Amino acid sequence: MARSPSRSRSRSRHRRSRRRTRSASSSSSSSSSSRSRSRSRSRARSAGATPSPPPRKKPRRRDEDDANAPRPPRDVSGDVTPPRRRDDASGDVTPPRKPMQEDKQEDSNTISNKTPAVRSKRTLLPDARSTGRTGGVYVPPFKLAQLRAQQQEALGPNSETLQRRTWDALRKSLNGLINKVNVANLGNILPELFQENLVRARGLLARAIMKAQLASPGFTHIYAALVAVLNTKMPESGELLVKRVVFRFRRAFKRGDKVVAIALVRFIAHLVNQQVVHELLALEVLTLLLANPTDDSVEVAVNFTKECGHILAELCPEGLRAIFERFRGILHEGEIDKRVQYTIEGLFAIRKGGFADYPAVHEQLDLVESGDQITHETTLEDKIDCEDKLDVFRFDPDYEKNERMWSAIKKEILGESDADSDSSSGSEDDGDDDGDDDDDDEPEQPVAADNNVAIQDYTEQDLVNLRRTIYLTIMSSITHEECAHKLMKLNIRPGQEKEICSMLIECCSQERTYLRYYGLLSERFCLIKREYQDAFDECFAEQYSLIHRLETNKLRNVAKLFAHLLFTDALPWTVFEYIRLNEEETTSSSRIFIKILCQELSEHLGMKTLKERFLDQIMQPTFAGLFPKDNPRNTRFAINFFTSIGLGGLTTELREYLKNAPKMIMEQAKAAAESSDSSSDSDSDSDSSDSSSSSSSSDSDSDSSDSSSDSSDSD
């Protein structure tokens, strides 16, 4: 029976597997024997026996390449460089390293191959510090100043190099001053700015301000206040800045650059708040942003309205109302994102609060009087020339003349004049001459040193310490009686009563809600001394005149404090003479103050008692401004005001007066006409009497003359 090929293959596999197992067993036995030998050696070492010498290594068999390879040369010192070779992963062989002797020989050969001229010349490598941009020799500052002064003398003022150097210094100075401006040091930065030639640096100044504003939009109100002050002295600089801001806003709006557009509209808003630019520009910007509303344009418009909504509500309320109608339409359409819709709703809430959290101008930045403001009427449709050439240096052939002209302008701006110094020096010279004459006439007398010199502290540090003590006492007291007792122990000097009153009003205004604690404390001081009543009277006049600077919450607290003093009769009601209720002499803030004050009085006294107080005949001159009867228009305004705040019962007398005003006017006109007629009749009668008397006198004269002539004839 023949064998199958599958069986033969399986048998051959079995044979191969047996051979593998035998080889594996032999290798394991050899490894076990080597382990046993190493264990025996370690035991012998631990037992202290002398270790047997290590077995000799068998000489490595050399390959044919190693045997045929030349032996490395041996140098004088006996070092041998081993000709080791390594096989790279790619199969390449790394050549053996050359000995140091061969390197030295090659270096000597390369040196000997050079030309004699090059070999004889000593070559020095240049230092990187001397050839680099930061290299050079250190020169102390005073020597550097001396060198520059010598260079200026050598170059002369009309040299282009010197003018360029002055231009660079001017640019760096303006950048440094603009970058470090803040609310605290704004008053110190302005004189330093006017020390620079702002006529020559108009472009640099506008560029520095815009660059700083784009870098830090949070300081925009500070830069706007700075521009407002500069605009009063140099309107050209303010106009150039306004043009560049408007031009860059138009470009950012066309490009869709949201970040730059938000920063620039914020700058425009604060320029409108400072009255540097007309409010019509603000309405144009809002109209442009809301013409084709998108998410970004509506968001920019909302931010812009927050910044300048307060002043727009005062200057052009109709335009602001139209803008909010457009916002309401966008909100009803619902085509914009939900997030932007929420921002519009938040804007309506801010408008309802009277933009209390977004005042037009902060109190510390209100640096320009309303009469000194110069407003530029720049619009979005104007063709604007940014005058970019002003940012680049140009040679000035009349450099010295222009510098002298700027020096005169600077003295006029900063109020520096040599006349005072000349007059003072002249008076001193005259005094010296007179003194010399007196010395000639009279003998010298010893001058006694005056040790009792009165020192005046213009820093008002004592006043600051007093205010701090008053504030800490008010804040640390539990009851108003305790606080009054502590404040009376401070030994307030005469004339400092107003400090306590002003601190009480300030602390009351800072509270989140009105606290009766301040009213009771103020009442206690008014009842202690008459001087505190007079001080609170002055504070009422000051607070009412500056009431537009207070936020709504502060305004409410101050009004409630004075209402407490009035209904407790701690403060006389003569303070109402400071109030004149008409459309021209009141603002929204002052009307809110009057509203809260009268409502508090009505709540605590009652309408009947309050009306009796206001109708007191003795106090009518005091209340003439609150209930005006000088003009029917003002009377109608007061009636509408008290009716709108729920106190229409106080206007009964005013309504009767307004009803009878035409009759009274007619009667007054008739009386005036009759008085004029009577005066004319009396004048005519007097004229006739004068003429009759003159005629009688002339007749008597003629009779006397006739009699005299008759007598003469008889004679």
PDB file of C-alpha atoms in Angstrom, residues 164-433:
ATOM      1  CA  ARG A 164      14.280 116.170  11.754  1.00  0.00           C
ATOM      2  CA  ARG A 165      15.797 115.400  15.145  1.00  0.00           C
ATOM      3  CA  THR A 166      13.482 117.962  16.768  1.00  0.00           C
ATOM      4  CA  TRP A 167      10.520 116.425  14.926  1.00  0.00           C
ATOM      5  CA  ASP A 168      11.335 112.961  16.275  1.00  0.00           C
ATOM      6  CA  ALA A 169      11.684 114.305  19.810  1.00  0.00           C
ATOM      7  CA  LEU A 170       8.338 116.098  19.455  1.00  0.00           C
ATOM      8  CA  ARG A 171       6.618 112.924  18.286  1.00  0.00           C
ATOM      9  CA  LYS A 172       8.028 110.870  21.162  1.00  0.00           C
ATOM     10  CA  SER A 173       7.087 113.520  23.713  1.00  0.00           C
ATOM     11  CA  LEU A 174       3.480 113.709  22.498  1.00  0.00           C
ATOM     12  CA  ASN A 175       3.118 109.929  22.491  1.00  0.00           C
ATOM     13  CA  GLY A 176       4.462 109.726  26.032  1.00  0.00           C
ATOM     14  CA  LEU A 177       2.163 112.443  27.365  1.00  0.00           C
ATOM     15  CA  ILE A 178      -0.946 111.019  25.698  1.00  0.00           C
ATOM     16  CA  ASN A 179      -0.209 107.491  26.881  1.00  0.00           C
ATOM     17  CA  LYS A 180       0.077 108.435  30.562  1.00  0.00           C
ATOM     18  CA  VAL A 181      -2.993 110.693  30.805  1.00  0.00           C
ATOM     19  CA  ASN A 182      -5.757 109.747  33.269  1.00  0.00           C
ATOM     20  CA  VAL A 183      -8.430 111.418  35.383  1.00  0.00           C
ATOM     21  CA  ALA A 184      -6.052 112.289  38.216  1.00  0.00           C
ATOM     22  CA  ASN A 185      -3.219 113.862  36.205  1.00  0.00           C
ATOM     23  CA  LEU A 186      -5.224 115.459  33.382  1.00  0.00           C
ATOM     24  CA  GLY A 187      -4.720 118.905  34.874  1.00  0.00           C
ATOM     25  CA  ASN A 188      -0.959 118.346  34.973  1.00  0.00           C
ATOM     26  CA  ILE A 189      -0.684 116.867  31.475  1.00  0.00           C
ATOM     27  CA  LEU A 190      -2.369 119.825  29.761  1.00  0.00           C
ATOM     28  CA  PRO A 191       0.344 122.415  30.630  1.00  0.00           C
ATOM     29  CA  GLU A 192       3.002 119.944  29.522  1.00  0.00           C
ATOM     30  CA  LEU A 193       1.190 119.476  26.212  1.00  0.00           C
ATOM     31  CA  PHE A 194       1.077 123.215  25.615  1.00  0.00           C
ATOM     32  CA  GLN A 195       4.829 123.351  26.157  1.00  0.00           C
ATOM     33  CA  GLU A 196       5.193 121.486  22.850  1.00  0.00           C
ATOM     34  CA  ASN A 197       4.699 123.160  19.486  1.00  0.00           C
ATOM     35  CA  LEU A 198       1.132 122.020  18.814  1.00  0.00           C
ATOM     36  CA  VAL A 199       0.857 124.126  15.655  1.00  0.00           C
ATOM     37  CA  ARG A 200       3.644 122.166  14.016  1.00  0.00           C
ATOM     38  CA  ALA A 201       2.469 118.887  15.575  1.00  0.00           C
ATOM     39  CA  ARG A 202      -1.246 119.087  14.763  1.00  0.00           C
ATOM     40  CA  GLY A 203      -1.150 115.873  12.793  1.00  0.00           C
ATOM     41  CA  LEU A 204       1.048 114.094  15.327  1.00  0.00           C
ATOM     42  CA  LEU A 205      -1.268 115.091  18.174  1.00  0.00           C
ATOM     43  CA  ALA A 206      -4.398 113.839  16.412  1.00  0.00           C
ATOM     44  CA  ARG A 207      -2.632 110.638  15.436  1.00  0.00           C
ATOM     45  CA  ALA A 208      -1.387 109.998  18.984  1.00  0.00           C
ATOM     46  CA  ILE A 209      -4.825 110.583  20.531  1.00  0.00           C
ATOM     47  CA  MET A 210      -6.601 108.322  18.031  1.00  0.00           C
ATOM     48  CA  LYS A 211      -3.998 105.597  18.434  1.00  0.00           C
ATOM     49  CA  ALA A 212      -4.274 105.696  22.226  1.00  0.00           C
ATOM     50  CA  GLN A 213      -8.078 105.677  22.064  1.00  0.00           C
ATOM     51  CA  LEU A 214      -8.182 102.653  19.771  1.00  0.00           C
ATOM     52  CA  ALA A 215      -5.720 100.841  22.030  1.00  0.00           C
ATOM     53  CA  SER A 216      -7.757 101.546  25.200  1.00  0.00           C
ATOM     54  CA  PRO A 217     -11.410 102.443  24.480  1.00  0.00           C
ATOM     55  CA  GLY A 218     -12.136 102.429  28.205  1.00  0.00           C
ATOM     56  CA  PHE A 219     -10.331 105.776  28.528  1.00  0.00           C
ATOM     57  CA  THR A 220     -12.326 107.417  25.725  1.00  0.00           C
ATOM     58  CA  HIS A 221     -14.063 109.885  28.051  1.00  0.00           C
ATOM     59  CA  ILE A 222     -10.639 111.063  29.292  1.00  0.00           C
ATOM     60  CA  TYR A 223      -9.325 111.616  25.757  1.00  0.00           C
ATOM     61  CA  ALA A 224     -12.543 113.467  24.867  1.00  0.00           C
ATOM     62  CA  ALA A 225     -12.090 115.787  27.863  1.00  0.00           C
ATOM     63  CA  LEU A 226      -8.493 116.391  26.775  1.00  0.00           C
ATOM     64  CA  VAL A 227      -9.647 117.237  23.249  1.00  0.00           C
ATOM     65  CA  ALA A 228     -12.333 119.559  24.642  1.00  0.00           C
ATOM     66  CA  VAL A 229      -9.739 121.617  26.519  1.00  0.00           C
ATOM     67  CA  LEU A 230      -7.380 121.684  23.532  1.00  0.00           C
ATOM     68  CA  ASN A 231     -10.274 122.689  21.279  1.00  0.00           C
ATOM     69  CA  THR A 232     -10.951 125.836  23.313  1.00  0.00           C
ATOM     70  CA  LYS A 233      -7.386 127.055  22.772  1.00  0.00           C
ATOM     71  CA  MET A 234      -6.652 125.558  19.337  1.00  0.00           C
ATOM     72  CA  PRO A 235      -9.862 124.876  17.373  1.00  0.00           C
ATOM     73  CA  GLU A 236      -7.884 123.751  14.309  1.00  0.00           C
ATOM     74  CA  SER A 237      -6.508 120.759  16.207  1.00  0.00           C
ATOM     75  CA  GLY A 238      -9.980 119.795  17.419  1.00  0.00           C
ATOM     76  CA  GLU A 239     -11.451 120.081  13.937  1.00  0.00           C
ATOM     77  CA  LEU A 240      -8.675 117.952  12.439  1.00  0.00           C
ATOM     78  CA  LEU A 241      -9.266 115.238  15.033  1.00  0.00           C
ATOM     79  CA  VAL A 242     -13.022 115.252  14.404  1.00  0.00           C
ATOM     80  CA  LYS A 243     -12.485 114.942  10.647  1.00  0.00           C
ATOM     81  CA  ARG A 244     -10.120 112.017  11.032  1.00  0.00           C
ATOM     82  CA  VAL A 245     -12.431 110.213  13.461  1.00  0.00           C
ATOM     83  CA  VAL A 246     -15.400 110.607  11.116  1.00  0.00           C
ATOM     84  CA  PHE A 247     -13.350 109.527   8.098  1.00  0.00           C
ATOM     85  CA  ARG A 248     -12.038 106.402   9.836  1.00  0.00           C
ATOM     86  CA  PHE A 249     -15.535 105.522  11.053  1.00  0.00           C
ATOM     87  CA  ARG A 250     -16.889 105.686   7.516  1.00  0.00           C
ATOM     88  CA  ARG A 251     -14.079 103.457   6.302  1.00  0.00           C
ATOM     89  CA  ALA A 252     -14.555 100.954   9.149  1.00  0.00           C
ATOM     90  CA  PHE A 253     -18.309 100.853   8.499  1.00  0.00           C
ATOM     91  CA  LYS A 254     -17.789 100.127   4.800  1.00  0.00           C
ATOM     92  CA  ARG A 255     -15.274  97.391   5.597  1.00  0.00           C
ATOM     93  CA  GLY A 256     -17.473  95.847   8.281  1.00  0.00           C
ATOM     94  CA  ASP A 257     -14.786  96.197  10.949  1.00  0.00           C
ATOM     95  CA  LYS A 258     -16.923  95.898  14.081  1.00  0.00           C
ATOM     96  CA  VAL A 259     -14.186  96.392  16.687  1.00  0.00           C
ATOM     97  CA  VAL A 260     -12.848  99.612  15.157  1.00  0.00           C
ATOM     98  CA  ALA A 261     -16.367 100.902  14.473  1.00  0.00           C
ATOM     99  CA  ILE A 262     -17.440 100.428  18.107  1.00  0.00           C
ATOM    100  CA  ALA A 263     -14.330 102.226  19.369  1.00  0.00           C
ATOM    101  CA  LEU A 264     -14.784 105.145  16.952  1.00  0.00           C
ATOM    102  CA  VAL A 265     -18.507 105.636  17.600  1.00  0.00           C
ATOM    103  CA  ARG A 266     -17.682 105.692  21.290  1.00  0.00           C
ATOM    104  CA  PHE A 267     -15.172 108.458  20.616  1.00  0.00           C
ATOM    105  CA  ILE A 268     -17.764 110.373  18.559  1.00  0.00           C
ATOM    106  CA  ALA A 269     -20.307 109.984  21.362  1.00  0.00           C
ATOM    107  CA  HIS A 270     -17.985 111.463  23.978  1.00  0.00           C
ATOM    108  CA  LEU A 271     -17.005 114.280  21.616  1.00  0.00           C
ATOM    109  CA  VAL A 272     -20.723 115.052  21.316  1.00  0.00           C
ATOM    110  CA  ASN A 273     -21.022 114.932  25.122  1.00  0.00           C
ATOM    111  CA  GLN A 274     -18.187 117.453  25.423  1.00  0.00           C
ATOM    112  CA  GLN A 275     -19.824 119.621  22.709  1.00  0.00           C
ATOM    113  CA  VAL A 276     -16.721 119.401  20.527  1.00  0.00           C
ATOM    114  CA  VAL A 277     -18.912 118.267  17.626  1.00  0.00           C
ATOM    115  CA  HIS A 278     -22.569 119.040  16.957  1.00  0.00           C
ATOM    116  CA  GLU A 279     -25.232 116.558  18.082  1.00  0.00           C
ATOM    117  CA  LEU A 280     -26.493 116.339  14.491  1.00  0.00           C
ATOM    118  CA  LEU A 281     -23.522 114.074  13.752  1.00  0.00           C
ATOM    119  CA  ALA A 282     -24.753 111.623  16.398  1.00  0.00           C
ATOM    120  CA  LEU A 283     -28.191 111.442  14.784  1.00  0.00           C
ATOM    121  CA  GLU A 284     -26.588 110.910  11.366  1.00  0.00           C
ATOM    122  CA  VAL A 285     -24.473 108.046  12.718  1.00  0.00           C
ATOM    123  CA  LEU A 286     -27.527 106.367  14.262  1.00  0.00           C
ATOM    124  CA  THR A 287     -29.522 106.810  11.066  1.00  0.00           C
ATOM    125  CA  LEU A 288     -26.717 105.257   9.029  1.00  0.00           C
ATOM    126  CA  LEU A 289     -26.376 102.295  11.389  1.00  0.00           C
ATOM    127  CA  LEU A 290     -30.115 101.570  11.480  1.00  0.00           C
ATOM    128  CA  ALA A 291     -30.845 102.129   7.777  1.00  0.00           C
ATOM    129  CA  ASN A 292     -30.049  98.501   6.869  1.00  0.00           C
ATOM    130  CA  PRO A 293     -30.070  96.763  10.257  1.00  0.00           C
ATOM    131  CA  THR A 294     -27.790  93.801  10.821  1.00  0.00           C
ATOM    132  CA  ASP A 295     -26.689  92.194  14.066  1.00  0.00           C
ATOM    133  CA  ASP A 296     -23.414  94.112  14.135  1.00  0.00           C
ATOM    134  CA  SER A 297     -24.819  97.487  13.060  1.00  0.00           C
ATOM    135  CA  VAL A 298     -27.650  97.336  15.596  1.00  0.00           C
ATOM    136  CA  GLU A 299     -25.222  96.384  18.355  1.00  0.00           C
ATOM    137  CA  VAL A 300     -22.966  99.314  17.456  1.00  0.00           C
ATOM    138  CA  ALA A 301     -25.991 101.639  17.441  1.00  0.00           C
ATOM    139  CA  VAL A 302     -27.076 100.419  20.883  1.00  0.00           C
ATOM    140  CA  ASN A 303     -23.625 101.077  22.351  1.00  0.00           C
ATOM    141  CA  PHE A 304     -23.532 104.507  20.717  1.00  0.00           C
ATOM    142  CA  THR A 305     -26.963 105.449  22.090  1.00  0.00           C
ATOM    143  CA  LYS A 306     -25.947 104.428  25.593  1.00  0.00           C
ATOM    144  CA  GLU A 307     -22.943 106.731  25.507  1.00  0.00           C
ATOM    145  CA  CYS A 308     -24.622 109.886  24.162  1.00  0.00           C
ATOM    146  CA  GLY A 309     -28.308 109.307  24.901  1.00  0.00           C
ATOM    147  CA  HIS A 310     -28.257 111.562  27.975  1.00  0.00           C
ATOM    148  CA  ILE A 311     -27.186 114.672  26.095  1.00  0.00           C
ATOM    149  CA  LEU A 312     -29.386 113.856  23.087  1.00  0.00           C
ATOM    150  CA  ALA A 313     -32.377 113.707  25.436  1.00  0.00           C
ATOM    151  CA  GLU A 314     -31.560 117.251  26.581  1.00  0.00           C
ATOM    152  CA  LEU A 315     -30.543 118.864  23.286  1.00  0.00           C
ATOM    153  CA  CYS A 316     -32.766 117.142  20.706  1.00  0.00           C
ATOM    154  CA  PRO A 317     -35.422 114.928  22.337  1.00  0.00           C
ATOM    155  CA  GLU A 318     -37.451 114.671  19.120  1.00  0.00           C
ATOM    156  CA  GLY A 319     -34.521 113.174  17.237  1.00  0.00           C
ATOM    157  CA  LEU A 320     -33.875 110.682  20.035  1.00  0.00           C
ATOM    158  CA  ARG A 321     -37.553 109.723  20.049  1.00  0.00           C
ATOM    159  CA  ALA A 322     -37.376 108.992  16.305  1.00  0.00           C
ATOM    160  CA  ILE A 323     -34.307 106.822  16.849  1.00  0.00           C
ATOM    161  CA  PHE A 324     -36.077 104.807  19.549  1.00  0.00           C
ATOM    162  CA  GLU A 325     -39.081 104.376  17.267  1.00  0.00           C
ATOM    163  CA  ARG A 326     -36.714 102.847  14.740  1.00  0.00           C
ATOM    164  CA  PHE A 327     -35.326 100.550  17.449  1.00  0.00           C
ATOM    165  CA  ARG A 328     -38.867  99.508  18.332  1.00  0.00           C
ATOM    166  CA  GLY A 329     -39.608  98.737  14.689  1.00  0.00           C
ATOM    167  CA  ILE A 330     -36.484  96.572  14.412  1.00  0.00           C
ATOM    168  CA  LEU A 331     -37.529  94.768  17.570  1.00  0.00           C
ATOM    169  CA  HIS A 332     -41.011  94.058  16.195  1.00  0.00           C
ATOM    170  CA  GLU A 333     -39.640  92.816  12.885  1.00  0.00           C
ATOM    171  CA  GLY A 334     -37.630  90.147  14.700  1.00  0.00           C
ATOM    172  CA  GLU A 335     -35.139  89.611  11.885  1.00  0.00           C
ATOM    173  CA  ILE A 336     -32.061  90.040  14.058  1.00  0.00           C
ATOM    174  CA  ASP A 337     -30.511  87.689  16.572  1.00  0.00           C
ATOM    175  CA  LYS A 338     -32.115  87.120  19.977  1.00  0.00           C
ATOM    176  CA  ARG A 339     -29.037  88.421  21.759  1.00  0.00           C
ATOM    177  CA  VAL A 340     -29.235  91.736  19.893  1.00  0.00           C
ATOM    178  CA  GLN A 341     -32.947  91.951  20.661  1.00  0.00           C
ATOM    179  CA  TYR A 342     -32.136  91.653  24.356  1.00  0.00           C
ATOM    180  CA  THR A 343     -29.630  94.511  24.038  1.00  0.00           C
ATOM    181  CA  ILE A 344     -32.360  96.708  22.495  1.00  0.00           C
ATOM    182  CA  GLU A 345     -34.693  95.862  25.377  1.00  0.00           C
ATOM    183  CA  GLY A 346     -31.927  96.773  27.808  1.00  0.00           C
ATOM    184  CA  LEU A 347     -31.502 100.101  25.997  1.00  0.00           C
ATOM    185  CA  PHE A 348     -35.202 100.863  26.480  1.00  0.00           C
ATOM    186  CA  ALA A 349     -34.805 100.133  30.196  1.00  0.00           C
ATOM    187  CA  ILE A 350     -31.830 102.516  30.363  1.00  0.00           C
ATOM    188  CA  ARG A 351     -33.867 105.203  28.611  1.00  0.00           C
ATOM    189  CA  LYS A 352     -36.682 104.701  31.096  1.00  0.00           C
ATOM    190  CA  GLY A 353     -34.203 105.347  33.906  1.00  0.00           C
ATOM    191  CA  GLY A 354     -33.101 108.585  32.297  1.00  0.00           C
ATOM    192  CA  PHE A 355     -29.623 107.282  31.359  1.00  0.00           C
ATOM    193  CA  ALA A 356     -28.685 107.507  35.038  1.00  0.00           C
ATOM    194  CA  ASP A 357     -25.810 105.044  34.702  1.00  0.00           C
ATOM    195  CA  TYR A 358     -24.483 106.756  31.569  1.00  0.00           C
ATOM    196  CA  PRO A 359     -23.951 110.450  32.397  1.00  0.00           C
ATOM    197  CA  ALA A 360     -22.903 112.719  29.568  1.00  0.00           C
ATOM    198  CA  VAL A 361     -19.871 114.187  31.346  1.00  0.00           C
ATOM    199  CA  HIS A 362     -18.334 112.990  34.587  1.00  0.00           C
ATOM    200  CA  GLU A 363     -17.943 115.575  37.314  1.00  0.00           C
ATOM    201  CA  GLN A 364     -14.138 115.352  37.305  1.00  0.00           C
ATOM    202  CA  LEU A 365     -14.004 115.765  33.518  1.00  0.00           C
ATOM    203  CA  ASP A 366     -16.293 118.794  33.267  1.00  0.00           C
ATOM    204  CA  LEU A 367     -13.381 121.144  32.588  1.00  0.00           C
ATOM    205  CA  VAL A 368     -14.779 123.525  29.963  1.00  0.00           C
ATOM    206  CA  GLU A 369     -17.346 126.226  30.619  1.00  0.00           C
ATOM    207  CA  SER A 370     -20.368 126.282  28.345  1.00  0.00           C
ATOM    208  CA  GLY A 371     -19.438 129.729  27.054  1.00  0.00           C
ATOM    209  CA  ASP A 372     -15.927 128.643  26.059  1.00  0.00           C
ATOM    210  CA  GLN A 373     -16.979 125.568  24.079  1.00  0.00           C
ATOM    211  CA  ILE A 374     -16.355 125.605  20.329  1.00  0.00           C
ATOM    212  CA  THR A 375     -18.589 123.165  18.444  1.00  0.00           C
ATOM    213  CA  HIS A 376     -17.639 121.896  14.976  1.00  0.00           C
ATOM    214  CA  GLU A 377     -20.467 121.107  12.560  1.00  0.00           C
ATOM    215  CA  THR A 378     -18.956 118.145  10.729  1.00  0.00           C
ATOM    216  CA  THR A 379     -21.340 115.681   9.068  1.00  0.00           C
ATOM    217  CA  LEU A 380     -21.005 112.265   7.481  1.00  0.00           C
ATOM    218  CA  GLU A 381     -21.786 113.615   4.022  1.00  0.00           C
ATOM    219  CA  ASP A 382     -18.982 116.180   4.006  1.00  0.00           C
ATOM    220  CA  LYS A 383     -15.955 115.765   1.781  1.00  0.00           C
ATOM    221  CA  ILE A 384     -13.227 115.333   4.375  1.00  0.00           C
ATOM    222  CA  ASP A 385      -9.555 116.126   3.923  1.00  0.00           C
ATOM    223  CA  CYS A 386      -7.609 114.277   6.619  1.00  0.00           C
ATOM    224  CA  GLU A 387      -4.432 116.276   5.894  1.00  0.00           C
ATOM    225  CA  ASP A 388      -2.179 113.248   6.181  1.00  0.00           C
ATOM    226  CA  LYS A 389       0.777 115.349   5.076  1.00  0.00           C
ATOM    227  CA  LEU A 390       0.853 116.841   8.577  1.00  0.00           C
ATOM    228  CA  ASP A 391       2.034 113.484   9.951  1.00  0.00           C
ATOM    229  CA  VAL A 392       5.227 113.537   7.872  1.00  0.00           C
ATOM    230  CA  PHE A 393       8.331 115.633   8.454  1.00  0.00           C
ATOM    231  CA  ARG A 394       8.830 118.577   6.121  1.00  0.00           C
ATOM    232  CA  PHE A 395      11.689 121.020   6.055  1.00  0.00           C
ATOM    233  CA  ASP A 396      10.738 124.485   7.307  1.00  0.00           C
ATOM    234  CA  PRO A 397      12.861 127.327   5.918  1.00  0.00           C
ATOM    235  CA  ASP A 398      11.349 129.785   8.464  1.00  0.00           C
ATOM    236  CA  TYR A 399      11.959 127.532  11.436  1.00  0.00           C
ATOM    237  CA  GLU A 400      13.181 130.201  13.871  1.00  0.00           C
ATOM    238  CA  LYS A 401      10.386 132.620  12.996  1.00  0.00           C
ATOM    239  CA  ASN A 402       7.695 129.986  13.504  1.00  0.00           C
ATOM    240  CA  GLU A 403       9.216 128.935  16.818  1.00  0.00           C
ATOM    241  CA  ARG A 404       9.134 132.524  18.059  1.00  0.00           C
ATOM    242  CA  MET A 405       5.504 132.815  17.003  1.00  0.00           C
ATOM    243  CA  TRP A 406       4.643 129.634  18.895  1.00  0.00           C
ATOM    244  CA  SER A 407       6.438 130.949  21.978  1.00  0.00           C
ATOM    245  CA  ALA A 408       4.187 134.014  21.934  1.00  0.00           C
ATOM    246  CA  ILE A 409       1.079 131.843  21.484  1.00  0.00           C
ATOM    247  CA  LYS A 410       2.181 129.549  24.299  1.00  0.00           C
ATOM    248  CA  LYS A 411       2.649 132.473  26.672  1.00  0.00           C
ATOM    249  CA  GLU A 412      -0.808 133.725  25.814  1.00  0.00           C
ATOM    250  CA  ILE A 413      -2.369 130.301  26.400  1.00  0.00           C
ATOM    251  CA  LEU A 414      -0.581 129.547  29.651  1.00  0.00           C
ATOM    252  CA  GLY A 415      -0.961 133.080  30.960  1.00  0.00           C
ATOM    253  CA  GLU A 416       2.752 133.737  31.100  1.00  0.00           C
ATOM    254  CA  SER A 417       3.722 137.379  30.693  1.00  0.00           C
ATOM    255  CA  ASP A 418       6.904 139.223  31.194  1.00  0.00           C
ATOM    256  CA  ALA A 419       5.066 142.399  32.110  1.00  0.00           C
ATOM    257  CA  ASP A 420       4.484 141.260  35.660  1.00  0.00           C
ATOM    258  CA  SER A 421       8.082 140.288  36.119  1.00  0.00           C
ATOM    259  CA  ASP A 422       9.271 143.546  34.543  1.00  0.00           C
ATOM    260  CA  SER A 423       6.967 145.633  36.698  1.00  0.00           C
ATOM    261  CA  SER A 424       7.974 143.745  39.801  1.00  0.00           C
ATOM    262  CA  SER A 425      11.644 144.143  38.980  1.00  0.00           C
ATOM    263  CA  GLY A 426      11.098 147.828  38.221  1.00  0.00           C
ATOM    264  CA  SER A 427       9.304 148.364  41.509  1.00  0.00           C
ATOM    265  CA  GLU A 428      12.102 146.562  43.306  1.00  0.00           C
ATOM    266  CA  ASP A 429      14.657 148.829  41.621  1.00  0.00           C
ATOM    267  CA  ASP A 430      12.650 151.909  42.565  1.00  0.00           C
ATOM    268  CA  GLY A 431      12.361 150.641  46.089  1.00  0.00           C
ATOM    269  CA  ASP A 432      16.095 150.093  46.222  1.00  0.00           C
ATOM    270  CA  ASP A 433      16.727 153.636  44.960  1.00  0.00           C
TER     271      ASP A 433
END
